[in-house]
C-alpha atoms as one frame of an Amber mdcrd trajectory, in Angstrom:
protein
 157.320 107.299  65.186 155.160 105.224  62.866 156.242 105.488  59.221 153.550
 105.329  56.516 154.445 105.315  52.836 151.884 106.030  50.122 152.888 104.427
  46.823 151.755 104.914  43.232 153.058 103.391  40.042 154.013 106.436  38.029
 157.022 108.683  38.179 154.850 111.792  38.455 153.788 110.876  42.001 150.628
 113.002  41.723 148.190 110.336  42.866 150.365 109.234  45.783 150.726 112.844
  46.953 146.940 113.342  46.816 146.497 110.110  48.775 149.180 111.209  51.268
 147.176 114.353  52.033 144.037 112.256  52.607 145.946 109.850  54.886 147.352
 112.785  56.895 143.836 114.187  57.263 142.496 110.827  58.515 145.385 110.483
  60.978 144.668 113.958  62.318 140.945 113.131  62.652 141.660 109.981  64.695
 144.482 111.557  66.729 147.405 109.415  65.523 150.845 110.919  64.959 152.798
 109.341  62.113 155.296 110.309  59.471 153.671 110.063  56.025 155.620 110.185
  52.763 154.954 109.190  49.150 156.971 107.287  46.558 156.816 105.207  43.409
 156.768 101.400  43.576 160.397 100.839  42.588 161.611 103.110  45.400 159.211
 101.618  47.964 161.056  98.296  48.164 164.065  99.942  49.796 162.238 102.017
  52.386 161.732 101.299  56.062 158.014 102.003  56.325 155.749 100.349  58.893
 152.698 100.594  56.618 152.486 100.956  52.840 149.283 102.244  51.274 148.701
 101.883  47.542 146.015 101.455  44.921 144.387  98.051  44.510 145.566  98.077
  40.874 149.189  97.798  42.101 148.617  94.838  44.444 150.114  92.269  42.045
 153.264  94.371  41.591 153.944  94.262  45.336 153.924  90.459  45.316 157.345
  90.398  43.643 158.887  92.103  46.684 159.351  90.361  50.018 158.255  93.278
  52.159 157.947  92.781  55.910 155.402  95.550  56.205 151.640  95.951  56.482
 150.158  96.601  53.053 146.857  98.405  52.541 145.309  98.535  49.074 142.641
 101.114  48.262 139.960 101.139  45.588 139.799 104.954  45.763 143.052 106.669
  46.738 141.552 109.859  48.154 138.445 108.365  49.813 138.964 109.278  53.486
 136.217 106.886  54.612 137.898 103.928  52.878 141.323 104.990  54.169 140.021
 105.149  57.735 138.176 101.803  57.456 141.321 100.018  56.258 143.932 101.924
  58.278 142.343 101.839  61.756 142.554  98.015  62.203 146.239  98.068  61.193
 146.956 100.936  63.584 145.184  99.059  66.403 147.213  95.897  65.660 150.411
  97.968  65.866 149.323  99.550  69.164 149.209 103.023  67.630 145.526 103.521
  68.349
């Protein structure tokens, strides 16, 4: 099953959890089954996700990690339209859609 990780910078994980719920809603709308979880950046480097979704403001922090994973950066973490626009091409490339 496709693994998607939603990442935020803080330890509170509130924004990544809110984004996770939006991602799950988009996946349900487009009929894709995937496992979605959320984490902070420092924990994300050790995970085995297929796709990582994070805020655009964290893009530079990901450059220090050599992640062999598709990265999606959002301007608005809970904007389902933006999530769908950026996630669908990645899902198609992975053969999940």
